[in-house]
PDB file of C-alpha atoms in Angstrom:
ATOM      1  CA  ALA A   1      -7.459  21.024  14.502  1.00 77.00           C
ATOM      2  CA  GLN A   2      -3.731  20.816  15.066  1.00 85.00           C
ATOM      3  CA  THR A   3      -1.142  23.144  13.581  1.00 93.00           C
ATOM      4  CA  VAL A   4       2.630  22.795  13.541  1.00 97.00           C
ATOM      5  CA  THR A   5       5.069  25.640  12.910  1.00 97.00           C
ATOM      6  CA  GLN A   6       8.715  25.316  11.959  1.00 98.00           C
ATOM      7  CA  SER A   7      10.126  28.819  11.762  1.00 97.00           C
ATOM      8  CA  GLN A   8      13.517  27.876  10.304  1.00 97.00           C
ATOM      9  CA  PRO A   9      13.243  26.971   6.599  1.00 97.00           C
ATOM     10  CA  GLU A  10      16.995  26.327   6.416  1.00 97.00           C
ATOM     11  CA  MET A  11      19.741  25.633   8.931  1.00 98.00           C
ATOM     12  CA  SER A  12      23.385  24.715   8.622  1.00 98.00           C
ATOM     13  CA  VAL A  13      25.837  23.179  11.044  1.00 98.00           C
ATOM     14  CA  GLN A  14      29.493  22.316  10.985  1.00 98.00           C
ATOM     15  CA  GLU A  15      30.297  18.642  11.124  1.00 98.00           C
ATOM     16  CA  ALA A  16      30.716  17.426  14.738  1.00 98.00           C
ATOM     17  CA  GLU A  17      28.896  20.484  16.100  1.00 98.00           C
ATOM     18  CA  THR A  18      25.446  20.695  17.685  1.00 98.00           C
ATOM     19  CA  VAL A  19      22.335  22.170  16.107  1.00 98.00           C
ATOM     20  CA  THR A  20      18.815  22.745  17.395  1.00 98.00           C
ATOM     21  CA  LEU A  21      15.742  22.763  15.181  1.00 98.00           C
ATOM     22  CA  SER A  22      12.674  24.595  16.473  1.00 98.00           C
ATOM     23  CA  CYS A  23       9.062  23.501  16.421  1.00 98.00           C
ATOM     24  CA  THR A  24       5.928  24.885  18.013  1.00 98.00           C
ATOM     25  CA  TYR A  25       2.450  23.464  17.757  1.00 97.00           C
ATOM     26  CA  ASP A  26      -1.095  24.146  18.720  1.00 95.00           C
ATOM     27  CA  THR A  27      -3.627  21.557  19.797  1.00 90.00           C
ATOM     28  CA  SER A  28      -6.680  21.374  21.994  1.00 88.00           C
ATOM     29  CA  GLU A  29      -6.004  17.727  22.794  1.00 86.00           C
ATOM     30  CA  SER A  30      -4.460  16.647  26.075  1.00 84.00           C
ATOM     31  CA  ASP A  31      -3.263  13.280  24.815  1.00 86.00           C
ATOM     32  CA  TYR A  32      -1.168  13.247  21.677  1.00 90.00           C
ATOM     33  CA  TYR A  33       2.211  12.288  20.286  1.00 92.00           C
ATOM     34  CA  LEU A  34       5.008  14.338  18.798  1.00 95.00           C
ATOM     35  CA  PHE A  35       7.492  13.203  16.194  1.00 95.00           C
ATOM     36  CA  TRP A  36      10.504  14.359  14.296  1.00 97.00           C
ATOM     37  CA  TYR A  37      10.894  12.798  10.855  1.00 96.00           C
ATOM     38  CA  LYS A  38      13.881  13.055   8.555  1.00 97.00           C
ATOM     39  CA  GLN A  39      13.541  13.063   4.765  1.00 97.00           C
ATOM     40  CA  PRO A  40      16.880  12.641   2.958  1.00 96.00           C
ATOM     41  CA  PRO A  41      17.256  13.161  -0.807  1.00 93.00           C
ATOM     42  CA  SER A  42      15.834   9.672  -1.380  1.00 93.00           C
ATOM     43  CA  ARG A  43      12.574  11.129   0.028  1.00 94.00           C
ATOM     44  CA  GLN A  44      12.012   8.135   2.302  1.00 94.00           C
ATOM     45  CA  MET A  45      10.470   9.369   5.534  1.00 95.00           C
ATOM     46  CA  ILE A  46      12.511   8.178   8.513  1.00 94.00           C
ATOM     47  CA  LEU A  47      11.404   8.455  12.120  1.00 93.00           C
ATOM     48  CA  VAL A  48      14.047  10.240  14.189  1.00 96.00           C
ATOM     49  CA  ILE A  49      12.422  10.495  17.593  1.00 95.00           C
ATOM     50  CA  ARG A  50       9.050  10.203  19.284  1.00 94.00           C
ATOM     51  CA  GLN A  51       7.603  11.821  22.411  1.00 95.00           C
ATOM     52  CA  GLU A  52       4.392  10.995  24.232  1.00 92.00           C
ATOM     53  CA  ALA A  53       2.769  14.186  25.485  1.00 92.00           C
ATOM     54  CA  TYR A  54       1.930  12.679  28.873  1.00 91.00           C
ATOM     55  CA  LYS A  55       5.599  11.980  29.566  1.00 90.00           C
ATOM     56  CA  GLN A  56       7.570  14.802  31.133  1.00 88.00           C
ATOM     57  CA  GLN A  57      10.936  13.217  30.451  1.00 93.00           C
ATOM     58  CA  ASN A  58      12.483  14.337  27.204  1.00 95.00           C
ATOM     59  CA  ALA A  59      13.034  11.588  24.645  1.00 95.00           C
ATOM     60  CA  THR A  60      16.566  10.702  23.562  1.00 95.00           C
ATOM     61  CA  GLU A  61      17.829   8.524  20.713  1.00 94.00           C
ATOM     62  CA  ASN A  62      21.606   8.383  20.559  1.00 96.00           C
ATOM     63  CA  ARG A  63      22.727  11.788  19.183  1.00 98.00           C
ATOM     64  CA  PHE A  64      19.170  13.071  18.918  1.00 98.00           C
ATOM     65  CA  SER A  65      17.249  14.561  21.815  1.00 97.00           C
ATOM     66  CA  VAL A  66      14.250  16.774  22.254  1.00 98.00           C
ATOM     67  CA  ASN A  67      13.333  19.647  24.526  1.00 97.00           C
ATOM     68  CA  PHE A  68       9.626  19.196  25.129  1.00 97.00           C
ATOM     69  CA  GLN A  69       7.872  22.118  26.819  1.00 96.00           C
ATOM     70  CA  LYS A  70       4.218  21.118  26.999  1.00 94.00           C
ATOM     71  CA  ALA A  71       2.903  24.355  28.500  1.00 93.00           C
ATOM     72  CA  ALA A  72       4.686  26.379  25.848  1.00 95.00           C
ATOM     73  CA  LYS A  73       3.744  23.830  23.145  1.00 95.00           C
ATOM     74  CA  SER A  74       7.322  23.664  22.014  1.00 97.00           C
ATOM     75  CA  PHE A  75       9.170  20.579  20.747  1.00 97.00           C
ATOM     76  CA  SER A  76      12.714  21.304  19.559  1.00 98.00           C
ATOM     77  CA  LEU A  77      15.188  18.742  18.232  1.00 98.00           C
ATOM     78  CA  LYS A  78      18.846  18.798  19.186  1.00 98.00           C
ATOM     79  CA  ILE A  79      21.364  16.960  17.035  1.00 98.00           C
ATOM     80  CA  SER A  80      24.725  16.464  18.707  1.00 98.00           C
ATOM     81  CA  ASP A  81      27.999  15.588  16.963  1.00 98.00           C
ATOM     82  CA  SER A  82      26.429  16.306  13.572  1.00 98.00           C
ATOM     83  CA  GLN A  83      27.392  14.001  10.738  1.00 98.00           C
ATOM     84  CA  LEU A  84      27.250  14.443   6.986  1.00 97.00           C
ATOM     85  CA  GLY A  85      24.509  11.829   6.854  1.00 97.00           C
ATOM     86  CA  ASP A  86      22.289  14.034   8.987  1.00 98.00           C
ATOM     87  CA  ALA A  87      21.792  16.398   6.060  1.00 98.00           C
ATOM     88  CA  ALA A  88      18.105  16.207   5.166  1.00 98.00           C
ATOM     89  CA  MET A  89      14.749  17.899   5.462  1.00 98.00           C
ATOM     90  CA  TYR A  90      13.411  17.562   8.997  1.00 98.00           C
ATOM     91  CA  PHE A  91       9.707  17.613   9.723  1.00 98.00           C
ATOM     92  CA  CYS A  92       8.106  18.082  13.112  1.00 97.00           C
ATOM     93  CA  ALA A  93       4.691  16.458  13.465  1.00 96.00           C
ATOM     94  CA  THR A  94       1.887  16.005  15.941  1.00 94.00           C
ATOM     95  CA  TYR A  95      -0.172  12.840  15.991  1.00 89.00           C
ATOM     96  CA  ARG A  96      -3.682  12.323  17.200  1.00 84.00           C
ATOM     97  CA  GLY A  97      -5.178   9.740  14.853  1.00 81.00           C
ATOM     98  CA  GLN A  98      -3.387  11.358  11.940  1.00 85.00           C
ATOM     99  CA  LEU A  99      -0.132  13.201  11.438  1.00 91.00           C
ATOM    100  CA  THR A 100       0.005  16.968  11.059  1.00 93.00           C
ATOM    101  CA  PHE A 101       3.338  18.131   9.680  1.00 96.00           C
ATOM    102  CA  GLY A 102       5.213  21.371   9.911  1.00 97.00           C
ATOM    103  CA  SER A 103       6.653  23.015   6.813  1.00 97.00           C
ATOM    104  CA  GLY A 104      10.076  21.487   7.355  1.00 97.00           C
ATOM    105  CA  THR A 105      13.649  22.635   8.004  1.00 98.00           C
ATOM    106  CA  GLN A 106      16.351  21.879   5.453  1.00 97.00           C
ATOM    107  CA  LEU A 107      19.517  20.989   7.349  1.00 98.00           C
ATOM    108  CA  THR A 108      22.909  21.289   5.681  1.00 98.00           C
ATOM    109  CA  VAL A 109      25.967  19.764   7.324  1.00 98.00           C
ATOM    110  CA  LEU A 110      29.226  21.475   6.386  1.00 97.00           C
ATOM    111  CA  PRO A 111      32.411  19.374   6.282  1.00 95.00           C
TER     112      PRO A 111
ATOM    113  CA  GLY B   1      10.463  -1.243  12.633  1.00 68.00           C
ATOM    114  CA  ALA B   2       7.551  -2.279  10.495  1.00 82.00           C
ATOM    115  CA  VAL B   3       7.870  -2.195   6.713  1.00 90.00           C
ATOM    116  CA  VAL B   4       5.567  -0.480   4.268  1.00 94.00           C
ATOM    117  CA  SER B   5       6.184  -1.108   0.587  1.00 96.00           C
ATOM    118  CA  GLN B   6       4.933   1.287  -2.058  1.00 97.00           C
ATOM    119  CA  HIS B   7       4.903   0.432  -5.746  1.00 97.00           C
ATOM    120  CA  PRO B   8       5.845   1.689  -8.257  1.00 97.00           C
ATOM    121  CA  SER B   9       8.676   3.999  -7.198  1.00 97.00           C
ATOM    122  CA  TRP B  10       8.176   6.101 -10.272  1.00 97.00           C
ATOM    123  CA  VAL B  11       5.789   6.129 -13.189  1.00 98.00           C
ATOM    124  CA  ILE B  12       5.343   8.150 -16.345  1.00 98.00           C
ATOM    125  CA  CYS B  13       1.948   8.142 -17.982  1.00 96.00           C
ATOM    126  CA  LYS B  14       0.173   9.912 -20.782  1.00 97.00           C
ATOM    127  CA  SER B  15      -2.372  12.595 -20.091  1.00 97.00           C
ATOM    128  CA  GLY B  16      -5.875  11.142 -19.856  1.00 97.00           C
ATOM    129  CA  THR B  17      -4.822   7.709 -18.643  1.00 97.00           C
ATOM    130  CA  SER B  18      -5.183   6.264 -15.148  1.00 97.00           C
ATOM    131  CA  VAL B  19      -2.411   5.183 -12.820  1.00 98.00           C
ATOM    132  CA  LYS B  20      -2.630   2.885  -9.805  1.00 98.00           C
ATOM    133  CA  ILE B  21      -0.237   3.090  -6.855  1.00 98.00           C
ATOM    134  CA  GLU B  22      -0.095   0.291  -4.284  1.00 97.00           C
ATOM    135  CA  CYS B  23       0.773   0.532  -0.619  1.00 96.00           C
ATOM    136  CA  ARG B  24       1.378  -2.670   1.336  1.00 95.00           C
ATOM    137  CA  SER B  25       2.173  -3.282   4.979  1.00 93.00           C
ATOM    138  CA  LEU B  26       4.505  -6.269   4.801  1.00 93.00           C
ATOM    139  CA  ASP B  27       4.754  -7.471   8.384  1.00 89.00           C
ATOM    140  CA  PHE B  28       1.760  -6.023  10.192  1.00 88.00           C
ATOM    141  CA  GLN B  29      -1.936  -5.442   9.718  1.00 89.00           C
ATOM    142  CA  ALA B  30      -2.654  -1.778   9.169  1.00 87.00           C
ATOM    143  CA  THR B  31      -5.978  -0.601  10.472  1.00 83.00           C
ATOM    144  CA  THR B  32      -5.489   2.776   8.848  1.00 89.00           C
ATOM    145  CA  MET B  33      -3.550   3.948   5.826  1.00 93.00           C
ATOM    146  CA  PHE B  34      -2.890   7.500   4.766  1.00 95.00           C
ATOM    147  CA  TRP B  35      -2.113   9.041   1.389  1.00 97.00           C
ATOM    148  CA  TYR B  36      -0.046  12.199   1.044  1.00 97.00           C
ATOM    149  CA  ARG B  37       1.045  14.409  -1.791  1.00 97.00           C
ATOM    150  CA  GLN B  38       4.301  16.322  -1.670  1.00 97.00           C
ATOM    151  CA  PHE B  39       5.482  19.072  -3.986  1.00 94.00           C
ATOM    152  CA  PRO B  40       9.211  19.839  -4.272  1.00 90.00           C
ATOM    153  CA  LYS B  41      10.690  21.435  -1.150  1.00 88.00           C
ATOM    154  CA  GLN B  42       7.302  21.415   0.564  1.00 93.00           C
ATOM    155  CA  SER B  43       5.706  19.477   3.369  1.00 95.00           C
ATOM    156  CA  LEU B  44       3.465  16.440   3.086  1.00 96.00           C
ATOM    157  CA  MET B  45      -0.151  17.271   2.407  1.00 95.00           C
ATOM    158  CA  LEU B  46      -2.674  14.705   3.618  1.00 95.00           C
ATOM    159  CA  MET B  47      -5.023  13.697   0.835  1.00 96.00           C
ATOM    160  CA  ALA B  48      -7.119  11.002   2.455  1.00 95.00           C
ATOM    161  CA  THR B  49      -7.410   8.487   5.255  1.00 93.00           C
ATOM    162  CA  SER B  50      -8.546   4.972   4.532  1.00 91.00           C
ATOM    163  CA  ASN B  51      -9.716   2.238   6.870  1.00 87.00           C
ATOM    164  CA  GLU B  52     -10.017  -1.350   5.774  1.00 82.00           C
ATOM    165  CA  GLY B  53     -13.453  -2.183   4.440  1.00 81.00           C
ATOM    166  CA  SER B  54     -14.843   1.337   4.535  1.00 84.00           C
ATOM    167  CA  LYS B  55     -14.847   4.381   2.311  1.00 87.00           C
ATOM    168  CA  ALA B  56     -11.888   6.711   2.460  1.00 92.00           C
ATOM    169  CA  THR B  57     -12.175  10.077   4.149  1.00 94.00           C
ATOM    170  CA  TYR B  58     -10.867  12.811   1.866  1.00 96.00           C
ATOM    171  CA  GLU B  59      -9.384  16.101   2.982  1.00 95.00           C
ATOM    172  CA  GLN B  60     -11.034  19.302   1.875  1.00 94.00           C
ATOM    173  CA  GLY B  61     -10.129  20.229  -1.665  1.00 95.00           C
ATOM    174  CA  VAL B  62      -9.153  16.708  -2.741  1.00 96.00           C
ATOM    175  CA  GLU B  63     -11.286  15.393  -5.597  1.00 95.00           C
ATOM    176  CA  LYS B  64     -12.521  11.950  -4.586  1.00 93.00           C
ATOM    177  CA  ASP B  65     -13.504  11.092  -8.163  1.00 95.00           C
ATOM    178  CA  LYS B  66      -9.993  11.833  -9.403  1.00 96.00           C
ATOM    179  CA  PHE B  67      -8.088  10.153  -6.581  1.00 97.00           C
ATOM    180  CA  LEU B  68      -9.785   6.815  -5.968  1.00 96.00           C
ATOM    181  CA  ILE B  69      -8.686   5.025  -2.819  1.00 95.00           C
ATOM    182  CA  ASN B  70      -9.434   1.392  -2.096  1.00 91.00           C
ATOM    183  CA  HIS B  71      -8.429  -0.284   1.174  1.00 88.00           C
ATOM    184  CA  ALA B  72      -9.441  -3.831   0.320  1.00 83.00           C
ATOM    185  CA  SER B  73      -7.519  -5.623   3.060  1.00 89.00           C
ATOM    186  CA  LEU B  74      -5.583  -4.944   6.235  1.00 88.00           C
ATOM    187  CA  THR B  75      -2.333  -5.007   4.275  1.00 92.00           C
ATOM    188  CA  LEU B  76      -3.173  -3.244   1.012  1.00 93.00           C
ATOM    189  CA  SER B  77      -4.422   0.168  -0.001  1.00 94.00           C
ATOM    190  CA  THR B  78      -4.403   1.529  -3.533  1.00 95.00           C
ATOM    191  CA  LEU B  79      -4.552   5.055  -4.920  1.00 97.00           C
ATOM    192  CA  THR B  80      -5.734   5.413  -8.497  1.00 97.00           C
ATOM    193  CA  VAL B  81      -5.214   8.725 -10.227  1.00 98.00           C
ATOM    194  CA  THR B  82      -7.916   8.800 -12.886  1.00 97.00           C
ATOM    195  CA  SER B  83      -7.730  10.754 -16.139  1.00 97.00           C
ATOM    196  CA  ALA B  84      -4.338  12.086 -15.125  1.00 97.00           C
ATOM    197  CA  HIS B  85      -3.241  15.547 -16.198  1.00 96.00           C
ATOM    198  CA  PRO B  86       0.183  17.205 -16.017  1.00 96.00           C
ATOM    199  CA  GLU B  87      -0.866  19.118 -12.899  1.00 96.00           C
ATOM    200  CA  ASP B  88      -1.271  15.761 -11.122  1.00 97.00           C
ATOM    201  CA  SER B  89       2.472  15.225 -11.467  1.00 97.00           C
ATOM    202  CA  SER B  90       3.834  15.011  -7.940  1.00 97.00           C
ATOM    203  CA  PHE B  91       5.359  12.767  -5.295  1.00 97.00           C
ATOM    204  CA  TYR B  92       2.780  10.553  -3.580  1.00 98.00           C
ATOM    205  CA  ILE B  93       3.528   8.868  -0.247  1.00 98.00           C
ATOM    206  CA  CYS B  94       1.524   6.379   1.770  1.00 97.00           C
ATOM    207  CA  SER B  95       1.787   5.525   5.427  1.00 95.00           C
ATOM    208  CA  ALA B  96       0.219   2.895   7.638  1.00 92.00           C
ATOM    209  CA  THR B  97      -0.481   2.574  11.337  1.00 85.00           C
ATOM    210  CA  LEU B  98      -1.255  -0.410  13.497  1.00 77.00           C
ATOM    211  CA  ASN B  99      -3.501   1.548  15.836  1.00 72.00           C
ATOM    212  CA  THR B 100      -4.088   5.107  17.009  1.00 64.00           C
ATOM    213  CA  GLN B 101      -1.252   4.859  19.527  1.00 65.00           C
ATOM    214  CA  SER B 102       1.384   3.591  17.171  1.00 70.00           C
ATOM    215  CA  GLU B 103       3.711   5.531  14.956  1.00 78.00           C
ATOM    216  CA  ALA B 104       3.150   5.786  11.230  1.00 86.00           C
ATOM    217  CA  PHE B 105       5.356   3.802   8.882  1.00 91.00           C
ATOM    218  CA  PHE B 106       5.981   5.255   5.466  1.00 95.00           C
ATOM    219  CA  GLY B 107       6.331   3.781   2.017  1.00 96.00           C
ATOM    220  CA  GLN B 108       9.159   4.823  -0.256  1.00 96.00           C
ATOM    221  CA  GLY B 109       6.948   7.159  -2.254  1.00 97.00           C
ATOM    222  CA  THR B 110       5.946   7.269  -5.914  1.00 98.00           C
ATOM    223  CA  ARG B 111       7.051   9.955  -8.316  1.00 97.00           C
ATOM    224  CA  LEU B 112       4.276  10.447 -10.873  1.00 98.00           C
ATOM    225  CA  THR B 113       4.975  12.321 -14.082  1.00 97.00           C
ATOM    226  CA  VAL B 114       2.110  12.962 -16.473  1.00 97.00           C
ATOM    227  CA  VAL B 115       3.145  13.913 -19.992  1.00 97.00           C
TER     228      VAL B 115
END
């Protein structure tokens, strides 16, 4: 079984600043995927970034990047140049046939 | 990315009636579809996994007779909440995957209110 832990229920960041959301996980699998999803007030789940566990290079998507530490089972998300539209609930998830979600981090962006 | 359409977006029904929610993959064939339930300010809780042409696999604690799942084709899965009660009121979300290596694509969700 896989478990995902997000220890920050709420975070806030000033517009244009950088924020890092934490995520740790536990799995006995050697081959799996990691995701960060964003859920804005509309509640539509939006994929932010994806990381294959066998890849050592950290994934990057524009202002979003991850710090993937496989040995430590850590998968944090960094949002640079934060924008008001980044305000949402962020879920970390592992994927091995099915998604296992963390409890989420509510991100507030302050103007 | 691929598109998953979920219908209806919201529904209000009377206690004791049944409600059907549809989940369609519009531009790909989904080998597997997933149904989640989400309470306010909480994470997504997996209810069941369905594969086309076979019976759904329900998570522990989910009543299979109350939440009927049918995955009749590679592009359509339905969730029927039978004999709905107010405690079934929630946000239901489906997702679909092309294969075990692909990401999951989510529908827009359905807000069910049972009165």
